[in-house]
Coordinates of C-alpha atoms in Angstrom, one line a residue:
X193 CA 40.3 -104.3 -56.2
X194 CA 43.1 -105.9 -54.0
X195 CA 42.2 -107.2 -50.5
X196 CA 43.9 -104.4 -48.0
X197 CA 45.9 -107.4 -47.0
X198 CA 47.6 -107.6 -50.2
X199 CA 49.9 -110.2 -51.7
X200 CA 52.4 -108.6 -52.7
X201 CA 53.5 -107.3 -49.2
X202 CA 53.2 -108.9 -46.0
X203 CA 50.4 -107.7 -43.5
X204 CA 51.4 -105.9 -40.7
X205 CA 51.9 -106.8 -37.4
X206 CA 49.2 -106.3 -34.8
X207 CA 50.0 -104.9 -31.9
X208 CA 50.3 -106.5 -28.6
X209 CA 47.2 -107.6 -27.4
X210 CA 48.0 -106.6 -23.9
X211 CA 49.2 -103.1 -25.1
X212 CA 46.0 -102.4 -26.7
X213 CA 44.0 -103.2 -23.6
X214 CA 46.4 -100.8 -21.8
X215 CA 45.2 -98.3 -24.5
X216 CA 41.8 -99.1 -24.2
X217 CA 41.8 -99.0 -20.2
X218 CA 43.5 -95.9 -19.9
X219 CA 40.5 -94.2 -22.6
X220 CA 38.2 -95.7 -20.6
X221 CA 38.7 -93.6 -17.9
X222 CA 39.7 -90.4 -19.7
X223 CA 35.5 -90.8 -20.3
X224 CA 34.7 -91.1 -16.9
X225 CA 36.8 -88.5 -16.8
X226 CA 35.3 -86.1 -19.6
X227 CA 31.7 -87.1 -18.7
X228 CA 32.1 -85.8 -15.4
X229 CA 33.4 -82.5 -16.4
X230 CA 30.4 -81.8 -18.7
X231 CA 28.1 -82.7 -15.7
X232 CA 30.0 -79.9 -14.3
X233 CA 29.8 -77.2 -17.0
X234 CA 26.6 -74.8 -17.4
X235 CA 23.3 -76.7 -18.8
X236 CA 22.2 -73.0 -18.9
X237 CA 21.0 -72.6 -22.5
X238 CA 20.9 -68.3 -21.9
X239 CA 24.8 -68.2 -21.8
X240 CA 26.6 -67.9 -24.3
X241 CA 29.8 -68.8 -23.4
X242 CA 28.5 -72.5 -21.3
X243 CA 26.6 -73.7 -24.4
X244 CA 30.1 -73.4 -25.8
X245 CA 31.8 -75.4 -23.5
X246 CA 29.4 -77.8 -23.2
X247 CA 29.2 -78.7 -27.6
X248 CA 33.1 -78.8 -26.5
X249 CA 32.8 -81.5 -24.1
X250 CA 30.2 -83.1 -26.2
X251 CA 32.7 -83.0 -29.5
X252 CA 35.1 -84.2 -27.5
X253 CA 33.3 -87.1 -25.3
X254 CA 32.6 -88.4 -29.3
X255 CA 35.8 -88.5 -29.8
X256 CA 36.7 -90.3 -27.0
X257 CA 34.3 -92.9 -27.7
X258 CA 35.5 -93.8 -30.8
X259 CA 38.9 -93.6 -29.4
X260 CA 37.5 -96.7 -27.6
X261 CA 36.1 -98.6 -30.6
X262 CA 38.4 -98.2 -33.1
X263 CA 40.5 -99.5 -30.5
X264 CA 38.7 -102.2 -29.8
X265 CA 38.8 -103.1 -33.2
X266 CA 42.7 -102.7 -33.2
X267 CA 42.5 -105.3 -30.7
X268 CA 39.7 -107.9 -32.2
X269 CA 41.1 -108.1 -35.4
X270 CA 39.1 -106.8 -38.4
X271 CA 35.7 -108.1 -38.7
X272 CA 34.9 -110.7 -41.5
X273 CA 34.0 -109.3 -45.2
X274 CA 30.8 -107.6 -45.5
X275 CA 28.2 -109.5 -48.4
X276 CA 29.4 -108.0 -52.2
X277 CA 27.1 -105.9 -53.1
X278 CA 26.4 -103.1 -56.2
X279 CA 27.7 -100.0 -56.3
X280 CA 24.3 -98.6 -57.0
X281 CA 22.7 -99.7 -54.6
X282 CA 21.3 -96.4 -53.4
X283 CA 19.5 -96.5 -56.8
X284 CA 16.6 -97.9 -57.5
X285 CA 14.0 -97.3 -60.5
X286 CA 10.2 -98.7 -61.3
X287 CA 8.0 -98.8 -64.5
X288 CA 3.6 -99.7 -63.7
X289 CA 2.0 -100.8 -66.8
X290 CA -1.5 -98.9 -66.1
X291 CA -3.0 -101.6 -69.1
X292 CA -1.9 -104.6 -68.1
X293 CA -1.9 -103.5 -63.7
X294 CA 1.7 -105.2 -64.2
X295 CA 4.7 -104.0 -61.9
X296 CA 8.7 -103.8 -63.0
X297 CA 11.0 -102.9 -60.0
X298 CA 14.7 -103.3 -60.4
X299 CA 16.6 -105.9 -58.1
X300 CA 18.2 -102.1 -56.5
X301 CA 14.1 -101.0 -55.6
X302 CA 14.0 -104.2 -53.7
X303 CA 16.5 -103.3 -51.1
X304 CA 16.0 -99.7 -50.7
X305 CA 13.2 -100.7 -48.7
X306 CA 14.4 -103.9 -47.6
X307 CA 11.9 -106.2 -49.8
X308 CA 13.3 -110.0 -51.0
X309 CA 13.5 -109.7 -54.7
X310 CA 11.6 -112.8 -55.4
X311 CA 8.9 -111.1 -54.5
X312 CA 6.7 -109.6 -56.2
X313 CA 7.1 -105.4 -57.3
X314 CA 4.4 -103.4 -55.6
X315 CA 1.3 -102.1 -57.7
X316 CA 0.7 -98.6 -57.4
X317 CA -1.8 -99.1 -55.5
X318 CA -0.1 -100.8 -53.2
X319 CA 2.6 -99.2 -52.6
X320 CA 1.7 -96.6 -50.2
X321 CA 1.5 -99.7 -47.9
X322 CA 5.4 -99.0 -47.6
X323 CA 4.9 -95.2 -46.2
X324 CA 5.3 -93.4 -43.2
X325 CA 1.6 -92.7 -42.4
X326 CA 2.4 -88.9 -42.5
X327 CA 3.4 -89.0 -46.0
X328 CA 0.6 -91.0 -47.7
X329 CA -1.4 -88.1 -48.7
X330 CA 1.7 -86.1 -50.2
X331 CA 2.6 -89.9 -52.6
X332 CA -1.1 -90.3 -53.3
X333 CA -0.9 -86.4 -54.4
X334 CA 2.3 -87.2 -56.9
X335 CA 1.4 -90.3 -58.4
X336 CA -1.7 -88.9 -58.9
X337 CA -1.0 -85.5 -60.5
X338 CA 1.4 -87.8 -62.6
X339 CA -1.3 -90.1 -64.0
X340 CA -4.0 -87.8 -64.3
X341 CA -2.6 -84.3 -65.4
X342 CA 0.3 -85.9 -67.0
X343 CA 2.7 -83.7 -64.8
X344 CA 6.6 -85.7 -63.6
X345 CA 7.2 -86.6 -60.1
X346 CA 9.5 -84.9 -58.1
X347 CA 9.4 -85.1 -54.4
X348 CA 10.6 -87.0 -51.3
X349 CA 8.8 -89.3 -48.8
X350 CA 9.6 -91.6 -45.6
X351 CA 9.2 -95.4 -45.7
X352 CA 8.8 -98.1 -43.2
X353 CA 11.4 -101.3 -43.6
X354 CA 9.7 -105.3 -42.9
X355 CA 12.9 -104.3 -39.9
X356 CA 11.0 -100.9 -38.8
X357 CA 13.5 -98.5 -39.9
X358 CA 12.8 -95.7 -41.7
X359 CA 14.6 -94.7 -44.5
X360 CA 14.1 -90.9 -46.7
X361 CA 13.2 -92.2 -50.5
X362 CA 13.5 -89.1 -53.6
X363 CA 11.5 -90.5 -56.5
X364 CA 11.6 -88.7 -60.2
X365 CA 8.8 -90.0 -62.7
X366 CA 7.1 -89.0 -66.0
X367 CA 4.1 -91.1 -67.0
X368 CA 4.3 -92.5 -70.8
X369 CA 1.7 -90.9 -73.0
X370 CA 0.3 -92.9 -76.8
X371 CA -1.0 -91.5 -79.1
X372 CA -4.0 -90.6 -78.2
X373 CA -2.2 -88.5 -75.2
X374 CA -3.5 -90.9 -72.6
X375 CA -1.2 -92.1 -69.9
X376 CA -0.4 -96.5 -70.7
X377 CA 1.8 -96.5 -68.2
X378 CA 4.4 -94.7 -65.4
X379 CA 8.2 -94.8 -64.9
X380 CA 10.5 -94.1 -61.7
X381 CA 13.7 -93.5 -60.2
X382 CA 13.8 -94.1 -56.6
X383 CA 17.0 -93.1 -54.6
X384 CA 17.8 -93.3 -51.2
X385 CA 19.0 -90.4 -49.6
X386 CA 18.2 -91.0 -45.9
X387 CA 22.4 -90.3 -44.9
X388 CA 22.2 -87.1 -46.6
X389 CA 19.2 -85.6 -44.4
X390 CA 20.6 -87.0 -42.0
X391 CA 23.9 -85.4 -42.4
X392 CA 22.1 -81.8 -42.5
X393 CA 19.4 -82.7 -39.6
X394 CA 22.5 -82.7 -37.6
X395 CA 24.5 -80.1 -39.2
X396 CA 21.5 -78.0 -38.1
X397 CA 21.3 -78.4 -34.7
X398 CA 25.3 -78.5 -34.2
X399 CA 24.7 -74.8 -35.8
X400 CA 21.5 -74.1 -33.2
X401 CA 24.1 -75.0 -30.6
X402 CA 26.7 -72.8 -30.5
X403 CA 24.5 -70.2 -32.5
X404 CA 27.2 -70.2 -35.2
X405 CA 29.6 -67.9 -33.0
X406 CA 32.7 -69.7 -30.9
X407 CA 33.6 -67.2 -28.3
X408 CA 37.1 -68.4 -28.5
X409 CA 37.6 -69.1 -32.1
X410 CA 40.8 -71.1 -33.0
X411 CA 44.1 -69.5 -34.4
X412 CA 44.6 -70.0 -38.1
X413 CA 48.6 -70.6 -38.6
X414 CA 49.6 -70.1 -42.0
X415 CA 51.0 -73.3 -44.2
X416 CA 54.4 -73.6 -45.2
X417 CA 55.4 -72.6 -48.0
X418 CA 55.1 -75.2 -51.2
X419 CA 52.6 -77.5 -48.3
X420 CA 49.0 -78.0 -49.9
X421 CA 46.4 -78.2 -47.3
X422 CA 44.5 -81.5 -47.6
X423 CA 41.1 -81.8 -49.3
X424 CA 38.4 -80.0 -47.3
X425 CA 34.9 -81.6 -47.9
X426 CA 34.5 -79.0 -50.6
X427 CA 37.6 -80.6 -52.3
X428 CA 36.4 -83.9 -52.3
X429 CA 35.5 -85.8 -55.4
X430 CA 34.0 -89.7 -55.2
X431 CA 36.6 -92.0 -56.4
X432 CA 35.9 -93.8 -59.7
X433 CA 37.3 -97.1 -59.5
X434 CA 33.4 -98.3 -59.0
X435 CA 32.0 -95.6 -61.2
X436 CA 32.9 -96.9 -65.0
X437 CA 32.1 -100.7 -65.3
X438 CA 33.6 -102.2 -68.1
X439 CA 32.5 -102.0 -71.2
X440 CA 32.3 -105.4 -73.5
X441 CA 34.6 -105.5 -76.5
X442 CA 31.3 -106.0 -79.1
X443 CA 28.2 -104.6 -78.3
X444 CA 25.2 -105.4 -82.1
X445 CA 27.5 -103.8 -84.5
X446 CA 29.7 -102.0 -82.7
X447 CA 33.8 -102.5 -81.9
X448 CA 34.0 -101.0 -78.2
X449 CA 37.1 -100.2 -76.0
X450 CA 37.6 -98.0 -73.2
X451 CA 41.5 -96.5 -71.6
X452 CA 41.7 -95.0 -68.1
X453 CA 45.1 -92.9 -68.1
X454 CA 45.8 -92.0 -64.7
X455 CA 47.0 -88.3 -64.2
X456 CA 50.9 -88.2 -64.3
X457 CA 51.3 -85.4 -61.6
X458 CA 49.6 -85.3 -58.2
X459 CA 45.7 -84.7 -57.6
X460 CA 42.7 -85.8 -55.9
X461 CA 40.4 -88.2 -56.2
X462 CA 38.5 -87.7 -59.8
X463 CA 34.8 -89.1 -60.9
X464 CA 35.1 -89.5 -64.0
X465 CA 33.5 -92.2 -65.9
X466 CA 32.6 -94.1 -69.2
X467 CA 29.4 -96.6 -70.0
X468 CA 27.9 -98.8 -72.6
X469 CA 25.1 -100.6 -72.2
X470 CA 22.8 -102.2 -74.9
X471 CA 19.2 -101.3 -74.7
X472 CA 16.1 -103.8 -75.0
X473 CA 15.1 -102.4 -78.5
X474 CA 18.8 -102.8 -79.6
X475 CA 20.0 -99.5 -79.7
X476 CA 23.5 -98.7 -77.7
X477 CA 24.0 -95.8 -74.8
X478 CA 27.1 -94.2 -74.6
X479 CA 29.0 -92.0 -72.1
X480 CA 31.5 -90.6 -70.7
X481 CA 31.6 -87.5 -68.0
X482 CA 33.0 -85.9 -64.6
X483 CA 31.5 -85.8 -61.2
X484 CA 33.0 -83.2 -58.9
X485 CA 31.7 -83.5 -55.5
X486 CA 31.7 -80.5 -53.1
X487 CA 30.0 -81.9 -49.5
X488 CA 29.9 -84.8 -47.7
X489 CA 26.7 -86.4 -49.6
X490 CA 28.7 -89.9 -50.4
X491 CA 25.3 -91.0 -52.9
X492 CA 26.5 -87.7 -55.3
X493 CA 29.1 -90.5 -57.2
X494 CA 29.5 -91.5 -60.4
X495 CA 28.1 -95.2 -59.8
X496 CA 24.6 -93.8 -58.5
X497 CA 24.8 -92.0 -61.6
X498 CA 25.7 -94.0 -63.7
X499 CA 22.3 -95.8 -62.3
X500 CA 20.0 -92.9 -62.5
X501 CA 21.2 -92.1 -66.5
X502 CA 20.4 -96.1 -67.1
X503 CA 17.1 -96.6 -65.7
X504 CA 16.3 -94.0 -67.1
X505 CA 17.2 -94.4 -70.3
X506 CA 15.4 -98.0 -69.9
X507 CA 12.2 -95.2 -70.5
X508 CA 13.5 -94.7 -74.3
X509 CA 13.9 -90.8 -73.3
X510 CA 17.2 -89.3 -75.7
X511 CA 20.3 -88.0 -74.8
X512 CA 18.9 -84.2 -74.3
X513 CA 16.5 -85.1 -72.3
X514 CA 18.6 -87.8 -69.3
X515 CA 20.9 -85.0 -69.2
X516 CA 17.9 -83.2 -68.4
X517 CA 16.6 -85.3 -66.2
X518 CA 19.8 -86.0 -64.4
X519 CA 20.7 -82.4 -63.4
X520 CA 16.8 -82.3 -61.9
X521 CA 18.0 -85.9 -59.7
X522 CA 21.4 -83.6 -58.4
X523 CA 19.7 -80.6 -57.4
X524 CA 19.0 -82.4 -54.6
X525 CA 22.0 -82.4 -53.3
X526 CA 22.8 -79.4 -51.1
X527 CA 24.9 -77.9 -52.4
X528 CA 24.6 -79.5 -56.2
X529 CA 27.8 -81.8 -57.5
X530 CA 28.9 -80.5 -60.7
X531 CA 28.6 -82.8 -63.9
X532 CA 29.9 -82.6 -67.3
X533 CA 29.1 -85.5 -69.3
X534 CA 28.1 -86.2 -73.3
X535 CA 25.8 -89.3 -73.4
X536 CA 24.6 -90.1 -77.5
X537 CA 22.4 -93.1 -78.1
X538 CA 23.3 -95.3 -81.3
X539 CA 20.2 -96.8 -83.4
X540 CA 21.6 -99.7 -85.6
X541 CA 18.9 -99.8 -87.4
X542 CA 19.6 -96.5 -89.2
X543 CA 23.1 -96.2 -88.3
X544 CA 22.4 -92.7 -86.7
X545 CA 23.8 -91.3 -84.0
X546 CA 21.2 -88.5 -81.5
X547 CA 23.2 -87.3 -79.0
X548 CA 23.8 -84.3 -76.1
X549 CA 26.3 -83.0 -74.0
X550 CA 27.0 -80.8 -71.0
X551 CA 29.7 -78.7 -70.2
X552 CA 31.8 -81.7 -72.1
X553 CA 33.5 -81.6 -74.7
X554 CA 31.9 -83.1 -77.8
X555 CA 32.4 -85.7 -79.4
X556 CA 34.6 -86.8 -82.3
X557 CA 34.2 -88.6 -85.9
X558 CA 36.6 -89.9 -87.9
X559 CA 36.2 -91.1 -91.0
X560 CA 38.6 -91.7 -94.0
X561 CA 41.3 -90.2 -92.9
X562 CA 39.9 -86.7 -91.6
X563 CA 37.9 -85.9 -88.2
X564 CA 34.9 -84.5 -87.2
X565 CA 34.0 -82.5 -84.1
X566 CA 30.5 -83.3 -83.8
X567 CA 27.9 -80.7 -82.1
X568 CA 24.7 -80.1 -81.0
X569 CA 23.0 -77.0 -79.8
X570 CA 23.5 -75.8 -76.6
X571 CA 25.8 -76.5 -73.3
X572 CA 25.9 -75.4 -70.3
X573 CA 26.2 -77.3 -66.9
X574 CA 24.0 -78.8 -64.3
X575 CA 23.3 -76.2 -62.0
X576 CA 24.6 -73.7 -63.9
X577 CA 21.7 -72.6 -66.3
X578 CA 18.5 -73.8 -67.8
X579 CA 17.8 -77.3 -68.9
X580 CA 16.0 -75.8 -72.4
X581 CA 19.4 -74.2 -73.2
X582 CA 20.8 -77.6 -73.6
X583 CA 19.5 -79.5 -77.4
X584 CA 20.2 -82.8 -79.0
X585 CA 21.9 -82.9 -82.1
X586 CA 21.4 -87.1 -84.9
X587 CA 23.9 -87.8 -87.3
X588 CA 24.1 -90.3 -89.7
X589 CA 27.3 -92.8 -89.2
X590 CA 29.0 -95.2 -91.7
X591 CA 30.7 -98.7 -91.7
X592 CA 34.4 -98.6 -90.5
X593 CA 34.0 -94.5 -89.0
X594 CA 35.1 -94.1 -85.1
X595 CA 33.3 -92.7 -82.7
X596 CA 35.5 -91.0 -79.5
X597 CA 34.6 -89.4 -76.3
X598 CA 36.6 -88.5 -73.6
X599 CA 36.4 -86.7 -70.6
X600 CA 38.6 -83.1 -70.4
X601 CA 42.0 -83.9 -68.4
X602 CA 43.0 -86.5 -71.6
X603 CA 44.6 -83.3 -73.5
X604 CA 45.1 -79.6 -72.4
X605 CA 42.0 -77.8 -74.3
X606 CA 40.6 -74.5 -73.9
X607 CA 37.6 -75.4 -72.2
X608 CA 35.1 -78.1 -74.1
X609 CA 34.8 -76.3 -77.4
X610 CA 38.4 -75.7 -77.4
X611 CA 41.0 -76.7 -80.3
X612 CA 41.7 -80.8 -79.4
X613 CA 44.4 -82.5 -80.6
X614 CA 43.0 -85.5 -81.4
X615 CA 41.4 -84.2 -84.5
X616 CA 45.8 -84.9 -85.7
X617 CA 45.7 -88.5 -85.4
X618 CA 43.0 -88.7 -88.3
X619 CA 45.7 -90.0 -90.2
X620 CA 47.1 -92.8 -88.8
X621 CA 43.9 -93.5 -86.9
X622 CA 42.4 -94.3 -90.3
X623 CA 44.3 -97.1 -90.7
X624 CA 43.4 -98.5 -87.3
X625 CA 41.4 -101.8 -87.6
X626 CA 39.8 -101.8 -84.2
X627 CA 38.6 -100.1 -81.4
X628 CA 41.3 -101.6 -79.1
X629 CA 44.0 -100.2 -82.2
X630 CA 42.5 -96.9 -82.2
X631 CA 42.5 -96.7 -78.1
X632 CA 45.7 -97.9 -78.2
X633 CA 47.2 -95.3 -80.2
X634 CA 45.4 -92.6 -78.4
X635 CA 46.2 -93.8 -74.7
X636 CA 50.1 -93.5 -76.1
X637 CA 49.3 -90.2 -77.7
X638 CA 48.3 -88.9 -74.9
X639 CA 49.5 -90.8 -71.9
X640 CA 52.8 -88.2 -71.3
X641 CA 53.0 -84.5 -70.6
X642 CA 52.2 -83.3 -67.1
X643 CA 48.1 -83.7 -67.4
X644 CA 46.9 -83.0 -64.5
X645 CA 43.7 -84.8 -63.8
X646 CA 42.7 -88.2 -64.5
X647 CA 41.1 -89.0 -68.1
X648 CA 38.7 -91.5 -69.4
X649 CA 38.6 -92.9 -73.8
X650 CA 35.8 -94.8 -75.4
X651 CA 36.0 -95.7 -78.8
X652 CA 33.6 -97.0 -80.5
X653 CA 34.3 -98.4 -84.2
X654 CA 31.1 -99.4 -86.1
X655 CA 31.3 -102.3 -87.6
X656 CA 28.1 -103.3 -89.6

């Protein structure tokens, strides 16, 4: 990602320091005057108009203080860049082996709780030492229910970092059972939801202060013809630039290529991604998806979704189980984002593909100049139907097969099950010898036509 001070154009000239200092002086004078007005307003909680005036004064004062801080930054210049950190830093994973008493923590989990990544991970007996004292009984009940009764974990508690900062963590986990049904280990995905909870508390406090009633509601003016209002929080979709890792060209017996096709017309930032991950057992995880945010929660991004999916895939779960767990994870947000995705697990030992989808175009299989749309029972959007409605299918693949996954912005289809013009490319794809050649052909044929949404394509060719 290029620096804000790009080499392609000269950096903007910083305004004169004297002029900025004068603005800072005026702003601080206004802060003092505004504070005096605030003190003169009625502080009678029984008077609705007094509460409204007090709230407006508080808002104006905060905005002036923000302006003062921004002007100081303008005067002092940009701060040094922060150290680069993983976009998945807010989602971590862990596994505890009950037979050997060993524990595994991802580096992201160490960062969430403020521990040195080089330090040994805490065992289940040691884990409560990180938790706020009043939340420890709840954590104990979650873990006990998982280990003794094989119940899934889904709850929140607060942890105290070494610097004293308190963070709220949402934990989801499952027991791993042996052939006799005994628990041998437990895995979990932990997500830092502190900012989300803080935002909810702030909104609640504001509502309580104003009683959701504005005695002098602002007048609404109709937008000029042809003018589109700026996207509000409910329209904003998370940027995808940090949501799709660059897949390797080859991963074991697969030849993989990807393409990102931007919208040809103006559109909000989308939340699409593609994903390729070689798993420890030799299988390969393939997926594409789109996440549409519906609130101010910055944690609901493709990056955190990818982190959760990858962490859960390490447990050996199949695609249908992954999507079920993903729905539970996203439902913790209020309101929950809408997610459409397809995930596949390719087993090279048997050349079989297990896959499931939710509100997403089905995988396309190209073989010998013919095209097939794969299908699986159930296709629902997270939050719009029971997880049990989703199913998983398996398909046997052959050497030379081409698998295509794409988001629904690629072609004008009538929903996830509508006609797909990509199927007409089967004869031409048959002559392509690499995944890159196939992806190049798809991008050339679908890279125009007034598409209003960004699109992502993942092509996997079976090579062995």
